[in-house]
Coordinates of C-alpha atoms and ligand atoms in Angstrom, one line a residue:
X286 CA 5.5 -17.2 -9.1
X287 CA 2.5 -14.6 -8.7
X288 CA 2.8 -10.9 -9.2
X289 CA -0.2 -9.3 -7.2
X290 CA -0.9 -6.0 -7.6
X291 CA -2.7 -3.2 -4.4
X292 CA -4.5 -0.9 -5.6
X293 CA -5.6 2.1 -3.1
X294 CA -7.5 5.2 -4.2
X295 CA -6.4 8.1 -2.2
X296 CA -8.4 9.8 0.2
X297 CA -11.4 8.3 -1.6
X298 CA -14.6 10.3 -0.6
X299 CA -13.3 13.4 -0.3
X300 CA -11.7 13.1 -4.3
X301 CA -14.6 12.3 -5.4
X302 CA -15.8 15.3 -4.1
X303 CA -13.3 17.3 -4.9
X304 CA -13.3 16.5 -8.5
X305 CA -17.1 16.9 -8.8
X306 CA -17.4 19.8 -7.1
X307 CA -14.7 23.2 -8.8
X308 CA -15.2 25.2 -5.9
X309 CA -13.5 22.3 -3.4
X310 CA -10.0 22.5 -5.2
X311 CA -7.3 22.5 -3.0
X312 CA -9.1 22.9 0.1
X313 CA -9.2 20.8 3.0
X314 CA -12.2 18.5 3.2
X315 CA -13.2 16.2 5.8
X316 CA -16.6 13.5 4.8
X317 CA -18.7 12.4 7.4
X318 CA -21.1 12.8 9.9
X319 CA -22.5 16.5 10.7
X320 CA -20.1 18.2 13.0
X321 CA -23.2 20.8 14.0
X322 CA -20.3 23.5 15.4
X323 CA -18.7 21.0 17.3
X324 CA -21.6 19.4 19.2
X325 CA -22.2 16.5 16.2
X326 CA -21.9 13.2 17.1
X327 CA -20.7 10.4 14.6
X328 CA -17.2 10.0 12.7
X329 CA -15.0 11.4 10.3
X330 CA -15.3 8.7 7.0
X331 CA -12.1 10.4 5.2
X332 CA -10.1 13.2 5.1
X333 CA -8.5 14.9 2.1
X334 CA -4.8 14.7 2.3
X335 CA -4.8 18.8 3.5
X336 CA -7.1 18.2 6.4
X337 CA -5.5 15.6 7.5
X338 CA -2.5 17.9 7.8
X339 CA -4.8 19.2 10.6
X340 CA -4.4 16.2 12.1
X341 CA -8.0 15.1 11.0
X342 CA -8.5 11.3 10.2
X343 CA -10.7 8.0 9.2
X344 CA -12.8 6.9 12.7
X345 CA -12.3 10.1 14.7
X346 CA -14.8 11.5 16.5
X347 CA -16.1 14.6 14.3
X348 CA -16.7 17.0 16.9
X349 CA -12.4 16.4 17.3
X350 CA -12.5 16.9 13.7
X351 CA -14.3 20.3 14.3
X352 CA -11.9 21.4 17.0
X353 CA -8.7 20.8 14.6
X354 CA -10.3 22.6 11.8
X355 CA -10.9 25.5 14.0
X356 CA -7.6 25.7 15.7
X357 CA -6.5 25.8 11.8
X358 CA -7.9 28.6 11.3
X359 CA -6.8 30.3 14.8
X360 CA -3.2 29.8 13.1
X361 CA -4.5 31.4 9.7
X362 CA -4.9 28.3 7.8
X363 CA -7.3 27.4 5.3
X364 CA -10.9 26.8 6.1
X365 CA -12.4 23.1 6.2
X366 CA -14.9 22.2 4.2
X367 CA -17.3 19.5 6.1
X368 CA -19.7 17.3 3.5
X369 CA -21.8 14.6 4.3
X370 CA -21.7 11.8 2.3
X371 CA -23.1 10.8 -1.1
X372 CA -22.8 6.9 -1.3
X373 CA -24.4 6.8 -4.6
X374 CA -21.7 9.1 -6.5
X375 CA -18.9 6.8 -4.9
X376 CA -20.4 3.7 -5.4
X377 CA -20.7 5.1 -9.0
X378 CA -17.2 5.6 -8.8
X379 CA -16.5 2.6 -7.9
X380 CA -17.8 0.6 -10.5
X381 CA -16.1 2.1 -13.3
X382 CA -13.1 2.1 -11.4
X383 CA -13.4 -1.5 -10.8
X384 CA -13.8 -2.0 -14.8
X385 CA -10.8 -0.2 -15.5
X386 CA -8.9 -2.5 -13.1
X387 CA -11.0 -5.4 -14.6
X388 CA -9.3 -4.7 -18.1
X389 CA -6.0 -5.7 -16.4
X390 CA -5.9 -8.3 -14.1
X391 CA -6.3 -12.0 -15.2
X392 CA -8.1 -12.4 -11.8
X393 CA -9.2 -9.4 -10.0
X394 CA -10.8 -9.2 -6.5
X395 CA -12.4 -6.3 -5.1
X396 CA -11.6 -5.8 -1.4
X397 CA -13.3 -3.0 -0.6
X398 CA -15.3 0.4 -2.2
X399 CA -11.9 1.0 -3.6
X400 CA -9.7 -1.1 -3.2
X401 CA -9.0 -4.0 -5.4
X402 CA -5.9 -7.2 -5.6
X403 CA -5.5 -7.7 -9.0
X404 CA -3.3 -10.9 -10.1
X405 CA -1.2 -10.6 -13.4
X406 CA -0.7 -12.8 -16.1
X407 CA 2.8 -12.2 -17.5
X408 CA 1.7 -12.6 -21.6
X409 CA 5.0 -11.2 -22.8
X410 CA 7.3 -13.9 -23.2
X411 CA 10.1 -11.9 -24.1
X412 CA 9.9 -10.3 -20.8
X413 CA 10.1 -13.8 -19.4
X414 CA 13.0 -14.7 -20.7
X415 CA 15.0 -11.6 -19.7
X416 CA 13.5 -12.4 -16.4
X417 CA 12.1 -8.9 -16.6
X418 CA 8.1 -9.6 -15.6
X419 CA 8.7 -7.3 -12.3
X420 CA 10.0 -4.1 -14.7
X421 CA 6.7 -5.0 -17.1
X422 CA 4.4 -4.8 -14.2
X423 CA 5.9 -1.5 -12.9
X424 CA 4.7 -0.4 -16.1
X425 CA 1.3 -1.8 -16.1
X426 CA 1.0 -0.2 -12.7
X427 CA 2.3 2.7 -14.5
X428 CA -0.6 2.5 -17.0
X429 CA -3.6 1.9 -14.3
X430 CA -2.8 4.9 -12.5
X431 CA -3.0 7.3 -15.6
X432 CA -5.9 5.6 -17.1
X433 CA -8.1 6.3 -13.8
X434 CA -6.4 9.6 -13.8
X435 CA -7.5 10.6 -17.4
X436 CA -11.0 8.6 -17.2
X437 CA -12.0 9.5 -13.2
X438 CA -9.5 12.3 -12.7
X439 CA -8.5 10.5 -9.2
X440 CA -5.5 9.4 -8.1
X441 CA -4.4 5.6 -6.7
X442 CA -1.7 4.6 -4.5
X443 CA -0.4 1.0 -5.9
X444 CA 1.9 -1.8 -4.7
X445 CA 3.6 -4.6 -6.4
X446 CA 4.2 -8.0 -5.0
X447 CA 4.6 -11.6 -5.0
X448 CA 1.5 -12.1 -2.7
X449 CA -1.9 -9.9 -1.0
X450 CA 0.1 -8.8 1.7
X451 CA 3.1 -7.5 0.4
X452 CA 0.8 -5.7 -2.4
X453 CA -1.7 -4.6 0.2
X454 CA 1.7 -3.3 2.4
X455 CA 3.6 -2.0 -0.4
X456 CA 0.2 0.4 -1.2
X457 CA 0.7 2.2 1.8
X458 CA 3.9 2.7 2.2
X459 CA 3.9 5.8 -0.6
X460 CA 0.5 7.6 0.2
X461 CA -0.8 9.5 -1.8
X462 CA -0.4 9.1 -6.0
X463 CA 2.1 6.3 -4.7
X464 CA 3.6 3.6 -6.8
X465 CA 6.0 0.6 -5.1
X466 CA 7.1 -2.5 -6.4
X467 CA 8.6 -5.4 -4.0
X468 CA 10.6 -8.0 -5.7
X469 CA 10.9 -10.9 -4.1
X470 CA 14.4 -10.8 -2.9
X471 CA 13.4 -7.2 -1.6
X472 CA 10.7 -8.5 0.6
X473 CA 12.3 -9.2 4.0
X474 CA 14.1 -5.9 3.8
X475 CA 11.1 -4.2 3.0
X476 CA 9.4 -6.1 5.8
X477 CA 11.6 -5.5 8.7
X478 CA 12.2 -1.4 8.3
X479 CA 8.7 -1.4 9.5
X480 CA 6.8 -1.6 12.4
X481 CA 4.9 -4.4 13.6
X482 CA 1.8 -2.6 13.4
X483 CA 2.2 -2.1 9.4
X484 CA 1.3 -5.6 9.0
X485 CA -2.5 -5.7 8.1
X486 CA -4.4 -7.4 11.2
X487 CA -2.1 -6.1 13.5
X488 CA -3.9 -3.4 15.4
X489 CA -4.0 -1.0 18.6
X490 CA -4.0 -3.9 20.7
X491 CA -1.9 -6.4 19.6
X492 CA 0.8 -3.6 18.7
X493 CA 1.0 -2.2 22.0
X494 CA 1.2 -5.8 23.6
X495 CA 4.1 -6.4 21.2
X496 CA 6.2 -3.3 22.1
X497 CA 5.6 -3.9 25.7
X498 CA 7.7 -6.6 25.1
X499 CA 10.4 -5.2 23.0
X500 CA 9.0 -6.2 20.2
X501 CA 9.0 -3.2 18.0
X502 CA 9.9 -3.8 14.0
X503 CA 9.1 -6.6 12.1
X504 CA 12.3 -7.7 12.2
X505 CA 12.4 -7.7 16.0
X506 CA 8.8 -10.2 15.4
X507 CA 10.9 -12.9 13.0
X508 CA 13.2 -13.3 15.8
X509 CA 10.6 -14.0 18.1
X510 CA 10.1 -17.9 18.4
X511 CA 7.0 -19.2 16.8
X512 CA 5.8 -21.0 20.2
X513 CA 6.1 -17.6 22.1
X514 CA 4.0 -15.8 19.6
X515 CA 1.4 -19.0 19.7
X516 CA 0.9 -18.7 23.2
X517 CA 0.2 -15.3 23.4
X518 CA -1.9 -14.8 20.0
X519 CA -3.3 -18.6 19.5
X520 CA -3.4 -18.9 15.8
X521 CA -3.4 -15.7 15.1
X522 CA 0.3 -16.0 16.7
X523 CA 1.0 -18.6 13.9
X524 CA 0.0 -16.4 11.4
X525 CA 2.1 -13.3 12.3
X526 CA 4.8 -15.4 12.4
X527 CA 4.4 -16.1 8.7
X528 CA 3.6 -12.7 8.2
X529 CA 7.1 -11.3 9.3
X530 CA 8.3 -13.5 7.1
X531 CA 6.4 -12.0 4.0
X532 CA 4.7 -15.6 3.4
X533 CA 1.2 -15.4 2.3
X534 CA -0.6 -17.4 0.0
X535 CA -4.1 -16.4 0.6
X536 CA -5.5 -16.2 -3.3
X537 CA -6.7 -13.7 -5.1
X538 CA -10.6 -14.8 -5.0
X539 CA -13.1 -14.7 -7.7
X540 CA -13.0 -16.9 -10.7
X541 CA -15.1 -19.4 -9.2
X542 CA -17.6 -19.1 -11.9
X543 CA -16.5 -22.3 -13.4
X544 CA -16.7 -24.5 -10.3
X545 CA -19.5 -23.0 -9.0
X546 CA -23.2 -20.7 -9.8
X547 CA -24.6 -18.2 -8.0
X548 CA -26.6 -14.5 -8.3
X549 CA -26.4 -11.3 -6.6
X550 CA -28.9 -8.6 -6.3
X551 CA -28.1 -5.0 -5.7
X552 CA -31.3 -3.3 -3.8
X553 CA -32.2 0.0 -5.2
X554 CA -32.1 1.2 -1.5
X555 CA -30.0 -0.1 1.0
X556 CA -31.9 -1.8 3.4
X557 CA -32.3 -3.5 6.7
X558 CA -36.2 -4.6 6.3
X559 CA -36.3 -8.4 7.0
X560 CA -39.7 -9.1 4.4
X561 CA -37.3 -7.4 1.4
X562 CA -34.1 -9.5 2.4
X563 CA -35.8 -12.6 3.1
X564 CA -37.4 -12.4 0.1
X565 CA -35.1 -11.6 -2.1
X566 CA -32.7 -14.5 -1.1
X567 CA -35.8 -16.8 -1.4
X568 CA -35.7 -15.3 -4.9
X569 CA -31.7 -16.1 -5.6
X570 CA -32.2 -19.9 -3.9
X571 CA -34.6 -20.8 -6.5
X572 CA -33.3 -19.1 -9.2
X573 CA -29.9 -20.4 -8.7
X574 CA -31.5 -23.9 -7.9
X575 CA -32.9 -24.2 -11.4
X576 CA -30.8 -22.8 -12.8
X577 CA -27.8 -25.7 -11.4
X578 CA -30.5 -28.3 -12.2
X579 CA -30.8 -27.2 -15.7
X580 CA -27.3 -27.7 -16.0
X581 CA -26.8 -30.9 -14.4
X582 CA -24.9 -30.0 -11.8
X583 CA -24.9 -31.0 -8.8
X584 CA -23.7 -29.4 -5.9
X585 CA -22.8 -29.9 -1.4
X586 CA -21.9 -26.6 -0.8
X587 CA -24.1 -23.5 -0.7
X588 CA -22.2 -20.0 0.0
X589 CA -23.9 -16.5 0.5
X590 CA -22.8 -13.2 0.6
X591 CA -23.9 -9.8 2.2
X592 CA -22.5 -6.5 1.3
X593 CA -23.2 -3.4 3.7
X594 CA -23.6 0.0 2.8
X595 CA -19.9 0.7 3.4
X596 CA -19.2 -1.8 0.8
X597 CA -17.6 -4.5 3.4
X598 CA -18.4 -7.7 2.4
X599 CA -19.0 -11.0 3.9
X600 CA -19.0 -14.5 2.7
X601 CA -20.7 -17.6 4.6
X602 CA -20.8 -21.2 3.5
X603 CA -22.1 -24.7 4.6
X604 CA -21.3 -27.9 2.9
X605 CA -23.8 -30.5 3.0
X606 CA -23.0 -34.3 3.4
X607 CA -25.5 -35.0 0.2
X608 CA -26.2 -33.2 -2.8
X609 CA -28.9 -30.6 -2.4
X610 CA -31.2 -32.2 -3.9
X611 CA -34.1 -29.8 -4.0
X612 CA -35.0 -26.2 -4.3
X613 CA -36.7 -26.3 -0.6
X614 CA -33.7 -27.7 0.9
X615 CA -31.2 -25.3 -0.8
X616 CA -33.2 -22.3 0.3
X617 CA -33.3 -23.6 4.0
X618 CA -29.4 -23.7 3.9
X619 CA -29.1 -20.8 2.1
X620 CA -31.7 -18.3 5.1
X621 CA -29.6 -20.0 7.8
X622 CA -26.7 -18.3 6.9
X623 CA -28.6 -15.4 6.1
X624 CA -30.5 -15.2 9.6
X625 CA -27.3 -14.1 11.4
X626 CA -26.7 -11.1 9.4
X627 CA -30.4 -9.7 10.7
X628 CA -29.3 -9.5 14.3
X629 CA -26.3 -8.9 16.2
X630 CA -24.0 -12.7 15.5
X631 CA -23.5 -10.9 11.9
X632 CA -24.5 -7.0 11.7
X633 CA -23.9 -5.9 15.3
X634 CA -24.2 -2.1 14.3
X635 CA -27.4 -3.3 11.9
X636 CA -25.8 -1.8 8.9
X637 CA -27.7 -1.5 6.2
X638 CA -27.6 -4.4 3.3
X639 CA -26.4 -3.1 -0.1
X640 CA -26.3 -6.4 -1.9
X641 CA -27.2 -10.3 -1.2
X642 CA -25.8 -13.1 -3.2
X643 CA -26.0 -17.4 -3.2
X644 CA -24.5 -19.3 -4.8
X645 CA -23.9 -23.0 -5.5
X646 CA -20.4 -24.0 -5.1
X647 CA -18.0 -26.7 -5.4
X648 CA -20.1 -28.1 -8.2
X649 CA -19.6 -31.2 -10.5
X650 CA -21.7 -32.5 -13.4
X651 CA -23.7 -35.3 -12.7
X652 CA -21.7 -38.9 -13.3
X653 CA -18.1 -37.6 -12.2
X654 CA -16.7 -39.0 -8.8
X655 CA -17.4 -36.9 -5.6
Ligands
TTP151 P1 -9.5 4.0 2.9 O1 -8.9 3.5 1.6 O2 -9.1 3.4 4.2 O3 -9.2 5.6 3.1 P2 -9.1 6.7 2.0 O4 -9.2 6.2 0.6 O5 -10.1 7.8 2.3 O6 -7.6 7.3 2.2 P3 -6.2 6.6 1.8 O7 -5.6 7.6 0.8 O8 -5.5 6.5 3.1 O9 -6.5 5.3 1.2 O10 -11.1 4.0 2.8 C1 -11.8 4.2 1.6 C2 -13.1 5.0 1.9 O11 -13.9 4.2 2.8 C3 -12.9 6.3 2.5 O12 -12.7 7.3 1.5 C4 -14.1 6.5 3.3 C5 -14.5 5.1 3.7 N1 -14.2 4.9 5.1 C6 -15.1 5.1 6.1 O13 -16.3 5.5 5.8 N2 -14.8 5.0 7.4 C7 -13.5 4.6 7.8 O14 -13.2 4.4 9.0 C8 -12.5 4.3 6.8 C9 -11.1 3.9 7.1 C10 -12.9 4.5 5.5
MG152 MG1 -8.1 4.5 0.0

């Protein structure tokens, strides 16, 4: 049995900001693009929990953001406070929260700028035998929160489960400073109080296709028939159906290091410029390349990675029929599934590139079976 573990700062931008900055305390703050009285054009990135009172939230249009904030005040409410952002503070951030959680999980995966699945290793036997592991990671969960609240003064919204989704579900079920823990035999209750649209993946769209058909709660989509939801989703379809049932086995991603070698490397500046990318990855290729052949090992599959300047992160991979067997081939592979990410197949709103990784994967020393 797994116990995976969500955790979800709250209202992350605008925390940061509020913590760095005294004079922000308390007030409602919304991060994102300039709202220029009203006319701005751009989005809302977050919302502190009190603006969002206002009715202010993530992916709204900030001149909308503008016109709540001032109706606020035509009722006597607090003032908003509209920031820009300051990527390199909550990058910062970030990191070290990412080292806290990094101190607890066996396996740890980040999912996002902060957001992280962490997977724990019960190491307690005692608590085994009493069968207690889910009370002993309450209290772990217990512990992570205050430790980023001394260290980062922020608070965390965490869930408990036996896989990613029921942790990633259970997070945001208690918003803000939340804290829920899903036992197993509590996971199809938990599931079907909800809507269909709690389920991660399950957006606008497919929720309003659902309830057109009387399909409302989660429990109303585990008693639609698995065909029925095929025909309308394809295999998305097949994996809702799974999903209502709280089955998930999706793994919590990134001890590969021992099957597998790669490098990253973070750009000073975010950046979109084709010569810097192109070159850097050249770069990684070779590097990585020797540094697989000083090893021994010998490799199929080559994997890279791009992370945008919002932190979302993609992963592309080829395996090979042969071996790579030299440094030119492994850099050719390696650019083709770069290439995309420079036009629109990948990076359709050319966001800029935080960080570029390859990697070698699936790797075996020379003279084992393949
Ligand atoms: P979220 O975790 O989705 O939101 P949040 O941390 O602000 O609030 P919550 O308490 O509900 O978790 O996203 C993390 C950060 O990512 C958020 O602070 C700002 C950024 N972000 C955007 O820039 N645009 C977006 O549309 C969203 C959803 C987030
Ligand atoms: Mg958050």
């Amino acid at each position: 049995m797994r116990i995976i573990f969500h955790v979800d700062m709250d209202a992350f931008f605008a925390a940061v900001e509020e913590c760095e900055k005294s004079w922000l305390k308390g007030k409602p703050i919304v991060v994102g693009a300039d709202p220029k009285n009203g006319k701005g054009r751009g989005v809302v990135s977050t919302a502190s929990y009190k603006a969002r009172e206002y009715g202010i939230h993530s992916a709204m249009p900030i001149s909308q953001a503008w016109r709540l904030a001032e109706k606020a005040i035509g009722e006597g409410k607090p003032k908003t406070v509209f920031l820009g952002a300051s990527w390199k503070e909550y990058s910062e951030t970030s990191e070290r929260i990412m080292e806290i959680l990094r101190g607890y999980g066996e396996k740890i995966e980040q999912a996002s700028v902060d957001e992280a699945y962490l997977e724990i290793k019960i190491r307690n036997p005692k608590f085994e035998i009493r069968n207690n592991s889910w009370e002993y990671a309450k209290r772990l969960a217990e512990r992570i929160k205050k430790e980023i609240l001394r260290k980062e003064k922020l608070t965390c919204s965490v869930g408990v489960g036996p896989n990613k989704l029921i942790a990633k579900m259970a997070s945001s079920i208690e918003k803000p400073d939340g804290l829920t823990v899903v036992r197993p035999d509590e996971v199809q209750a938990f599931l079907d109080s909800q809507t269909v649209d709690a389920i991660p993946g399950i957006g606008p769209k497919s929720g309003i296709f659902l309830k057109s058909r009387r399909i409302k709660t989660i429990a109303d989509l585990r008693k639609t028939p698995k065909r029925k939801l095929v025909e309308w989703f394809g295999k998305w379809g097949g994996d809702m159906y799974e999903k209502a049932r709280g089955i998930d086995d999706d793994p919590v991603a990134e001890d590969r290091a021992a099957k597998s070698i790669g490098e990253q490397e973070t750009f000073e500046k975010d950046t979109f410029d084709s010569r810097i990318l192109i070159r850097a990855l050249q770069k990684l290729a070779r590097s990585v390349f020797a540094n697989a052949k000083d090893q021994n090992f010998l490799f199929k599959t080559v994997s890279i990675t791009v992370r945008f300047i919002d932190f979302e992160t993609k992963t592309r991979a080829h395996t090979l029929k042969t071996t790579v067997r030299d440094y030119k081939a492994f850099e050719r592979e390696a650019l083709k599934l770069f290439l995309p990410f420079l036009d629109r197949r990948e990076n359709p709103k050319k966001k800029l590139i935080r960080l570029i990784g390859v990697r070698a994967e699936h790797v075996q020393r020379q003279g084992e079976l393949f």
